[in-house]
Coordinates of C-alpha atoms and ligand atoms in Angstrom, one line a residue:
M1 CA 27.4 57.4 113.0
T2 CA 30.4 55.6 114.3
S3 CA 33.5 57.7 114.9
V4 CA 36.2 56.3 112.5
G5 CA 39.7 57.6 111.8
I6 CA 43.4 57.1 112.3
D7 CA 44.2 55.5 115.7
A8 CA 48.0 55.4 115.4
I9 CA 50.8 56.1 112.9
A10 CA 54.3 54.7 112.5
I11 CA 56.9 56.0 110.0
H12 CA 60.0 54.3 108.5
A13 CA 62.4 56.6 106.6
G14 CA 64.9 55.2 104.1
K15 CA 68.2 54.8 106.0
L16 CA 70.4 56.9 103.7
K17 CA 70.5 60.6 103.2
L18 CA 71.3 62.7 100.2
D19 CA 72.1 66.3 101.2
L20 CA 70.8 68.4 98.4
A21 CA 72.5 71.7 99.2
E22 CA 75.9 70.2 100.2
T23 CA 76.2 67.2 98.0
F24 CA 73.7 67.2 95.1
A25 CA 73.7 70.9 94.2
P26 CA 77.5 71.2 93.6
A27 CA 77.5 68.0 91.5
M28 CA 74.7 69.3 89.4
G29 CA 76.3 72.8 89.0
D30 CA 73.3 74.4 90.8
E31 CA 73.2 77.0 93.6
P32 CA 72.2 75.4 96.9
E33 CA 69.4 78.0 97.2
K34 CA 67.5 76.4 94.3
Y35 CA 66.9 73.5 96.7
T36 CA 66.7 75.1 100.1
K37 CA 64.7 78.2 99.1
G38 CA 63.2 77.4 95.6
L39 CA 62.0 73.8 96.2
G40 CA 62.2 74.1 100.0
L41 CA 64.2 70.9 100.3
H42 CA 67.4 70.2 102.3
A43 CA 67.7 66.4 101.9
S44 CA 66.2 63.2 100.5
S45 CA 65.8 59.9 102.3
F46 CA 67.1 57.0 100.3
P47 CA 66.7 53.3 100.7
D48 CA 69.8 51.3 101.5
T49 CA 70.5 48.4 99.2
Y50 CA 68.7 45.9 101.4
E51 CA 65.6 48.2 101.7
D52 CA 62.6 48.4 99.4
I53 CA 58.8 49.1 99.6
V54 CA 58.2 45.8 101.4
T55 CA 60.9 46.2 104.0
M56 CA 60.0 49.9 104.7
G57 CA 56.3 49.1 104.9
A58 CA 56.8 46.0 107.1
N59 CA 59.1 47.9 109.4
A60 CA 56.6 50.7 109.9
A61 CA 53.7 48.2 110.4
H62 CA 55.8 46.1 112.8
K63 CA 56.6 49.2 114.9
L64 CA 53.0 50.3 114.9
M65 CA 51.6 46.9 116.0
E66 CA 54.3 46.4 118.7
R67 CA 53.6 49.8 120.2
K68 CA 49.8 49.3 120.2
G69 CA 50.2 45.8 121.6
L70 CA 48.3 44.3 118.5
E71 CA 48.3 40.7 117.3
P72 CA 47.5 39.6 113.7
E73 CA 44.0 38.6 114.8
D74 CA 43.3 42.3 115.6
I75 CA 43.8 43.3 112.0
G76 CA 40.9 42.5 109.5
R77 CA 42.4 44.3 106.5
I78 CA 45.8 45.2 105.1
D79 CA 45.9 47.7 102.2
V80 CA 49.1 48.9 100.7
A81 CA 49.2 52.1 98.6
T82 CA 52.2 52.4 96.3
E83 CA 53.3 53.6 92.9
S84 CA 56.6 51.6 93.1
A85 CA 55.1 48.1 92.9
F86 CA 57.3 45.4 91.3
D87 CA 54.5 42.9 90.5
H88 CA 51.4 43.2 88.3
S89 CA 49.5 40.4 90.1
K90 CA 50.7 39.6 93.7
P91 CA 50.0 42.6 96.0
V92 CA 52.7 44.1 98.2
S93 CA 50.3 43.6 101.2
T94 CA 50.9 39.8 100.9
Y95 CA 54.6 40.2 101.2
I96 CA 54.2 42.6 104.1
A97 CA 51.9 40.1 105.9
G98 CA 54.5 37.4 105.2
C99 CA 57.1 39.5 106.9
L100 CA 55.0 40.3 109.9
E101 CA 54.1 36.6 110.3
Q102 CA 57.9 36.0 110.9
V103 CA 57.8 38.1 114.0
F104 CA 54.3 37.8 115.4
E105 CA 52.5 34.7 116.7
G106 CA 49.4 33.9 114.6
D107 CA 48.7 34.9 111.0
F108 CA 46.7 37.2 108.8
H109 CA 44.9 34.4 106.9
H110 CA 41.5 36.0 107.6
A111 CA 42.5 39.6 106.8
N112 CA 41.4 41.1 103.4
K113 CA 44.5 42.3 101.5
G114 CA 44.9 44.5 98.5
E115 CA 46.9 47.2 96.7
R116 CA 45.7 50.6 95.7
K117 CA 47.0 52.6 92.8
F118 CA 46.3 56.1 91.9
A119 CA 49.7 57.8 92.1
C120 CA 50.2 59.6 95.4
V121 CA 46.5 59.9 96.3
A122 CA 46.2 56.1 96.8
G123 CA 47.2 56.3 100.5
T124 CA 44.3 58.5 101.2
Q125 CA 42.0 56.3 99.1
S126 CA 43.1 53.2 101.1
I127 CA 42.1 55.1 104.3
D128 CA 38.8 55.7 102.6
D129 CA 38.3 52.0 101.9
A130 CA 39.1 51.2 105.5
Y131 CA 36.7 53.9 106.7
N132 CA 33.9 52.5 104.5
W133 CA 34.6 48.9 105.6
I134 CA 34.3 49.9 109.2
Q135 CA 31.2 52.2 108.7
A136 CA 29.5 49.3 106.8
G137 CA 29.9 47.1 109.9
R138 CA 32.0 44.5 108.1
N139 CA 35.1 44.8 110.3
R140 CA 34.0 42.4 113.2
G141 CA 35.5 44.8 115.7
R142 CA 38.9 44.6 114.0
S143 CA 41.1 47.5 112.6
A144 CA 42.6 48.0 109.2
L145 CA 46.3 48.5 108.5
V146 CA 46.9 51.0 105.8
I147 CA 50.5 51.2 104.6
A148 CA 51.7 53.9 102.1
T149 CA 55.2 52.9 100.9
D150 CA 57.3 54.2 98.0
T151 CA 60.8 54.5 96.6
A152 CA 60.2 57.8 94.8
L153 CA 63.2 57.6 92.4
Y154 CA 63.5 59.4 89.1
A155 CA 65.9 58.7 86.2
R156 CA 69.3 60.2 86.6
D157 CA 69.4 63.8 85.3
D158 CA 65.5 64.1 85.2
P159 CA 64.4 67.4 86.8
G160 CA 62.5 65.3 89.3
E161 CA 65.8 63.9 90.6
S162 CA 66.0 66.8 93.1
T163 CA 62.6 65.8 94.7
Q164 CA 63.4 62.1 95.3
G165 CA 62.7 60.3 98.6
A166 CA 61.8 56.9 100.1
G167 CA 59.9 55.9 103.1
A168 CA 56.7 54.3 104.5
V169 CA 53.8 55.4 106.7
A170 CA 51.7 52.7 108.5
M171 CA 48.4 53.8 109.8
L172 CA 45.8 52.0 112.0
I173 CA 42.2 52.8 111.0
S174 CA 39.8 52.0 113.8
E175 CA 36.5 52.9 115.5
D176 CA 36.9 55.5 118.2
P177 CA 40.4 56.5 117.1
S178 CA 43.0 58.1 119.3
L179 CA 44.6 60.4 116.8
V180 CA 42.1 61.9 114.3
E181 CA 38.4 61.4 113.3
L182 CA 37.7 61.6 109.5
S183 CA 34.9 63.7 108.1
T184 CA 32.2 62.0 106.1
E185 CA 32.3 65.0 103.7
Q186 CA 34.8 64.9 100.9
G187 CA 35.6 66.9 97.8
Y188 CA 37.1 65.6 94.6
G189 CA 38.8 67.2 91.6
S190 CA 39.6 64.6 89.0
A191 CA 40.5 64.6 85.3
D192 CA 42.3 62.5 82.7
E193 CA 45.7 64.2 82.6
T194 CA 49.1 63.2 81.2
D195 CA 51.5 64.9 83.6
F196 CA 53.3 62.1 85.4
L197 CA 53.1 58.4 84.5
K198 CA 55.0 55.1 84.5
P199 CA 53.8 53.1 81.5
Q200 CA 55.5 49.7 82.2
Q201 CA 58.7 51.5 83.3
Q202 CA 60.4 51.9 86.6
F203 CA 61.1 55.6 86.6
P204 CA 58.4 58.1 85.8
S205 CA 57.9 60.2 82.6
V206 CA 57.2 63.6 83.9
D207 CA 56.1 66.9 82.5
G208 CA 57.3 68.8 85.6
K209 CA 56.0 72.3 84.9
R210 CA 52.6 70.9 83.7
S211 CA 52.4 68.7 86.8
V212 CA 52.5 71.7 89.0
Q213 CA 49.7 73.4 87.1
V214 CA 47.6 70.2 87.2
Y215 CA 48.1 69.8 91.0
L216 CA 46.8 73.4 91.5
A217 CA 43.8 73.0 89.2
R218 CA 42.7 69.7 90.7
M219 CA 43.2 70.9 94.2
R220 CA 41.0 74.0 93.5
E221 CA 38.3 71.8 92.1
A222 CA 38.4 69.5 95.1
L223 CA 38.1 72.5 97.5
V224 CA 35.0 73.8 95.6
D225 CA 33.5 70.3 95.6
Y226 CA 34.3 70.0 99.4
Q227 CA 32.6 73.3 100.1
S228 CA 29.5 72.2 98.2
V229 CA 28.9 69.4 100.8
A230 CA 30.6 70.8 103.9
G231 CA 29.7 74.5 103.5
E232 CA 32.1 77.5 103.3
V233 CA 35.5 77.0 104.9
H234 CA 36.9 79.8 106.9
P235 CA 40.7 79.8 106.9
Y236 CA 40.8 80.8 110.6
D237 CA 38.7 77.8 111.6
I238 CA 41.4 75.5 110.5
R239 CA 44.4 74.7 112.7
L240 CA 46.5 72.8 110.1
V241 CA 46.3 72.1 106.3
P242 CA 48.5 69.1 105.5
F243 CA 48.9 68.9 101.7
H244 CA 50.4 66.3 99.5
T245 CA 54.0 67.6 99.5
P246 CA 56.2 66.6 96.6
F247 CA 58.4 69.4 97.8
P248 CA 57.5 72.3 100.1
G249 CA 57.6 74.9 97.3
M250 CA 54.6 73.2 95.7
V251 CA 52.6 73.6 98.9
R252 CA 53.6 77.3 99.0
K253 CA 51.9 77.7 95.6
A254 CA 48.8 75.7 96.6
A255 CA 48.3 77.4 100.0
V256 CA 48.1 80.9 98.7
L257 CA 45.5 79.9 96.1
G258 CA 43.5 78.1 98.7
Y259 CA 43.6 81.1 101.0
R260 CA 42.6 83.5 98.2
H261 CA 39.6 81.2 97.4
M262 CA 38.5 81.0 101.1
I263 CA 38.7 84.7 101.8
R264 CA 36.7 85.7 98.8
N265 CA 33.6 87.7 99.8
T266 CA 34.6 87.7 103.5
E267 CA 35.6 90.4 105.9
I268 CA 39.2 89.3 105.4
E269 CA 39.0 90.3 101.7
D270 CA 37.6 93.6 102.7
A271 CA 40.3 94.2 105.3
L272 CA 43.0 93.4 102.8
A273 CA 41.5 95.6 100.1
E274 CA 42.9 98.6 101.9
E275 CA 46.4 97.3 101.3
I276 CA 46.2 95.3 98.0
G277 CA 42.7 96.1 96.5
P278 CA 39.8 93.7 96.1
Q279 CA 40.2 90.4 94.3
P280 CA 39.7 90.7 90.5
R281 CA 36.3 89.4 89.4
E282 CA 36.0 87.6 86.0
E283 CA 32.9 89.5 85.0
A284 CA 34.8 92.8 85.2
F285 CA 37.2 91.8 82.4
D286 CA 36.5 91.4 78.6
D287 CA 39.7 89.6 78.0
D288 CA 40.7 86.3 79.7
D289 CA 44.4 87.0 79.7
E290 CA 43.9 90.4 81.3
Y291 CA 41.8 88.7 84.0
L292 CA 44.5 86.0 84.6
D293 CA 47.2 88.7 84.8
A294 CA 45.2 90.6 87.4
V295 CA 44.6 87.4 89.4
R296 CA 48.3 86.7 89.3
E297 CA 49.2 90.2 90.4
Y298 CA 46.7 90.0 93.3
T299 CA 48.0 86.6 94.4
D300 CA 51.6 87.8 94.4
A301 CA 50.6 90.8 96.5
L302 CA 48.5 88.7 98.9
Q303 CA 51.4 86.4 99.5
E304 CA 53.5 89.4 100.8
T305 CA 50.9 90.6 103.3
D306 CA 51.5 90.2 107.0
R307 CA 48.0 88.7 107.4
Y308 CA 48.6 85.9 104.9
R309 CA 52.2 85.2 106.1
E310 CA 51.0 84.8 109.7
W311 CA 48.3 82.4 108.6
Y312 CA 50.7 80.4 106.5
D313 CA 53.3 80.2 109.3
R314 CA 50.7 79.0 111.7
V315 CA 48.6 76.7 109.6
V316 CA 50.8 75.4 106.7
D317 CA 54.5 75.7 107.6
P318 CA 54.4 73.2 110.5
T319 CA 53.3 70.5 108.1
L320 CA 56.5 70.8 106.1
T321 CA 59.2 70.2 108.7
I322 CA 59.7 66.5 108.0
S323 CA 59.3 66.9 104.2
R324 CA 62.2 69.3 104.0
H325 CA 64.5 66.6 105.2
V326 CA 63.1 63.5 103.4
G327 CA 61.8 64.6 99.9
N328 CA 58.8 63.1 98.2
W329 CA 57.4 59.8 99.5
Y330 CA 54.6 59.8 96.9
T331 CA 51.7 57.9 98.7
G332 CA 53.1 58.6 102.1
S333 CA 53.7 62.3 101.6
V334 CA 50.4 63.8 102.8
H335 CA 50.5 61.5 105.8
V336 CA 54.0 62.7 106.7
A337 CA 52.6 66.3 106.4
R338 CA 49.9 65.4 108.9
A339 CA 52.3 63.9 111.4
S340 CA 54.7 66.8 111.0
G341 CA 52.1 69.4 111.7
L342 CA 50.9 67.5 114.8
M343 CA 54.5 67.0 116.0
E344 CA 55.1 70.7 115.8
L345 CA 51.9 71.4 117.9
A346 CA 52.9 68.8 120.5
D347 CA 56.4 70.3 120.7
A348 CA 54.9 73.8 121.2
G349 CA 52.8 72.4 124.1
E350 CA 49.6 73.2 122.4
D351 CA 46.4 71.4 123.3
A352 CA 45.0 70.6 119.9
T353 CA 42.2 68.3 121.0
G354 CA 39.1 69.2 118.9
A355 CA 41.1 71.2 116.4
T356 CA 40.2 70.8 112.7
M357 CA 42.6 69.9 109.9
L358 CA 41.8 70.2 106.2
V359 CA 43.7 67.5 104.4
G360 CA 44.6 68.0 100.7
S361 CA 45.7 64.8 99.0
Y362 CA 46.8 64.6 95.4
G363 CA 47.8 62.0 92.8
S364 CA 49.1 62.7 89.3
G365 CA 47.0 61.5 86.4
A366 CA 45.2 63.2 88.2
Q367 CA 43.0 63.6 91.3
A368 CA 42.9 65.7 94.3
E369 CA 40.8 64.9 97.4
I370 CA 39.9 67.1 100.4
H371 CA 38.4 66.1 103.7
A372 CA 38.5 67.4 107.3
E373 CA 39.9 65.6 110.3
T374 CA 39.2 66.4 114.0
V375 CA 42.1 65.9 116.4
Q376 CA 41.1 63.4 119.2
P377 CA 42.0 63.5 122.9
G378 CA 44.7 60.8 122.6
W379 CA 46.6 62.6 119.9
K380 CA 49.5 63.7 121.9
D381 CA 50.5 60.3 123.2
E382 CA 50.3 58.9 119.6
I383 CA 52.4 61.7 118.1
E384 CA 55.0 61.7 120.9
A385 CA 55.6 58.0 120.2
L386 CA 56.9 58.8 116.7
D387 CA 60.7 58.3 116.5
I388 CA 61.2 60.0 113.1
D389 CA 63.6 62.6 114.5
E390 CA 66.0 59.9 115.7
Q391 CA 65.7 58.0 112.4
L392 CA 66.6 61.1 110.4
E393 CA 69.6 61.9 112.7
S394 CA 71.0 58.4 112.3
R395 CA 70.9 58.3 108.5
Y396 CA 74.1 57.6 106.6
D397 CA 75.1 60.7 104.8
L398 CA 76.0 59.8 101.2
T399 CA 78.7 61.3 99.0
F400 CA 77.7 62.0 95.5
E401 CA 79.6 58.9 94.2
E402 CA 77.9 56.7 96.8
Y403 CA 74.5 58.2 95.8
E404 CA 75.2 57.2 92.2
T405 CA 76.0 53.6 93.4
V406 CA 72.8 53.4 95.4
H407 CA 70.7 54.8 92.5
D408 CA 72.2 52.1 90.3
A409 CA 71.5 49.4 92.9
H410 CA 67.8 50.3 92.9
N411 CA 67.7 50.6 89.1
H412 CA 66.2 47.5 87.6
D413 CA 68.2 48.0 84.4
E414 CA 71.6 48.1 86.1
E415 CA 73.7 45.2 87.5
R416 CA 72.7 45.0 91.1
S417 CA 75.3 46.0 93.7
F418 CA 74.8 44.6 97.2
Q419 CA 77.1 47.0 99.0
E420 CA 75.4 48.1 102.2
F421 CA 76.0 51.5 103.9
T422 CA 74.3 50.7 107.2
V423 CA 73.9 47.6 109.3
P424 CA 70.4 46.3 109.7
D425 CA 69.3 46.1 113.3
G426 CA 65.9 44.6 114.4
E427 CA 64.3 45.0 111.0
F428 CA 63.2 43.3 107.8
V429 CA 65.7 43.1 104.9
F430 CA 65.5 42.1 101.2
D431 CA 67.2 38.8 100.9
G432 CA 67.3 38.0 97.1
W433 CA 64.9 36.3 94.7
G434 CA 63.1 32.9 94.8
R435 CA 62.6 30.3 92.1
M436 CA 59.6 32.1 90.5
G437 CA 61.1 35.5 90.6
E438 CA 59.5 36.4 93.9
R439 CA 61.3 38.6 96.3
K440 CA 62.4 37.1 99.6
Y441 CA 62.7 38.8 103.0
D442 CA 64.2 38.1 106.3
Y443 CA 64.0 39.6 109.8
V444 CA 67.4 40.5 111.2
E445 CA 67.6 40.6 115.0
Ligands
LIG501 N1 67.5 80.8 94.7 C1 66.2 80.7 95.0 N2 65.3 80.1 94.3 C2 65.7 79.4 93.2 C3 67.0 79.5 92.7 C4 68.0 80.1 93.6 N3 69.3 80.2 93.3 N4 67.1 78.7 91.6 C5 65.9 78.3 91.3 N5 65.0 78.7 92.2 C6 63.6 78.5 92.3 C7 62.8 78.7 91.0 O1 62.5 80.0 90.8 C8 61.6 77.8 91.2 O2 60.7 78.4 92.0 P1 59.2 78.9 91.4 O3 58.6 77.6 90.9 O4 58.5 79.4 92.6 O5 59.5 79.9 90.4 C9 62.2 76.6 92.0 O6 63.4 77.1 92.6 C10 62.5 75.4 91.2 O7 63.4 75.8 90.1 P2 63.1 75.3 88.6 O8 61.7 75.4 88.3 O9 64.1 75.9 87.8 O10 63.4 73.7 88.9 P3 63.4 72.5 87.8 O11 63.4 73.0 86.4 O12 64.5 71.7 88.3 O13 62.0 71.8 88.1 C11 60.2 70.7 89.1 C12 61.2 71.8 89.2 C13 59.4 70.9 87.8 C14 59.2 70.7 90.3 C15 61.0 69.3 89.0 O14 61.6 69.1 90.2 C16 60.1 68.1 88.8 O15 59.8 67.8 87.6 N6 59.6 67.4 89.8 C17 58.8 66.2 89.7 C18 57.4 66.5 89.5 C19 56.7 67.1 90.7 O16 57.1 66.9 91.8 N7 55.6 67.8 90.4 C20 54.8 68.4 91.5 C21 53.3 68.3 91.2 S1 52.9 66.7 90.7 C22 52.8 65.8 92.2 O17 52.7 66.4 93.3 C23 52.8 64.4 92.2 C24 54.1 63.8 92.6 O18 54.3 63.6 93.8 C25 55.2 63.7 91.7

């Protein structure tokens, strides 16, 4: 079977920053620790008034193509994953292709374009589509461009407001990839759920507490399904577990459940039994509530053990570094987690070639997907080419009043304000509306 996976990544973060501890918490009357410790978030990335899902996606794709020396004829497919689309018919990928055609010679007239929707899992689904297209031999030697782009904004005063973010991740999916190879094995956990949705509205309706439970339940199902095709997964065979990260606190909850599941009936459970006892078994309880209480108690104790903490610090924590400073990017979030984990390994000077990652994607509504990825020999050059640290450092730091203005500027129901906080430099910008209500874009040198 052909080796197919992610050949390269480029990231574009919204150019504004909302500091959650310093700026947002005091305005909301909250303790900063709710954000920094509870949710695990320090800041959100916000789009400036001239940025949107098209500009961020096009800027990421432009950077990726330039760095890899690609021309439009090298790309056979452009798939955009988003849950922030502004058109029910014309896909965002056509807008992005139009932008890229302003700066590259040639065009994308023979590339298949589409838009994928299933909340945050759509970015991973688009990678799947590209993988299948290449494995089917329909790519004529060309690569696919997958772009996950979102403005993850919530209504003002919604509990989700603290987890906002905006940014895009562009990924090149190719044969013989330089970064990671994708496994053929996948696991799914999918059910009709009403936890987070946008029925013909810009900002989501969210049942926040329920959404957390649905994430955990679907992720568990996906792991069981993955193991049914790939075999038992041993937690110490995995170097990184990038999860969909709406906020790092969510991943903290998911990771301990995954670890508990993976160590069941292993020598690790036996070793830990001396400290915290064996895992409760359902058949040993007559009452469901008593069983669930016992499982909760075991999980809390497990989370405090040195053995678990060491595993978490090595395998999960590195994937959260970027997320802490950008918030939720919906479709891009799990792909930011992958990049973050690999950046940490590169910074530590580790040779990760051949290492396995278990990637846990999730979309509300709801579906989780788990697959494995194998780090490829070219990974370090690809990861070291990312400029996300510089982007985060150069963001404009909003006051609370400025944040309110920017939120209004992106709110379709508010009078639009065109005040800009940053000066565009070598990038695509939103340039107003055309005669049929289409959005227009320009490249600013
Ligand atoms: N010091 C330390 N910790 C503190 C604290 C303090 N002073 N104050 C609060 N905390 C902790 C709380 O104990 C809590 O932690 P635990 O969950 O571990 O108990 C955490 O900080 C958050 O506090 P609250 O639960 O009180 O926060 P909230 O009521 O504002 O709601 C939320 C949190 C439900 C996640 C909300 O932000 C929300 O609705 N977010 C949007 C939905 C979401 O992201 N869901 C995640 C799963 S769905 C998904 O993943 C798809 C997607 O991308 C949206």
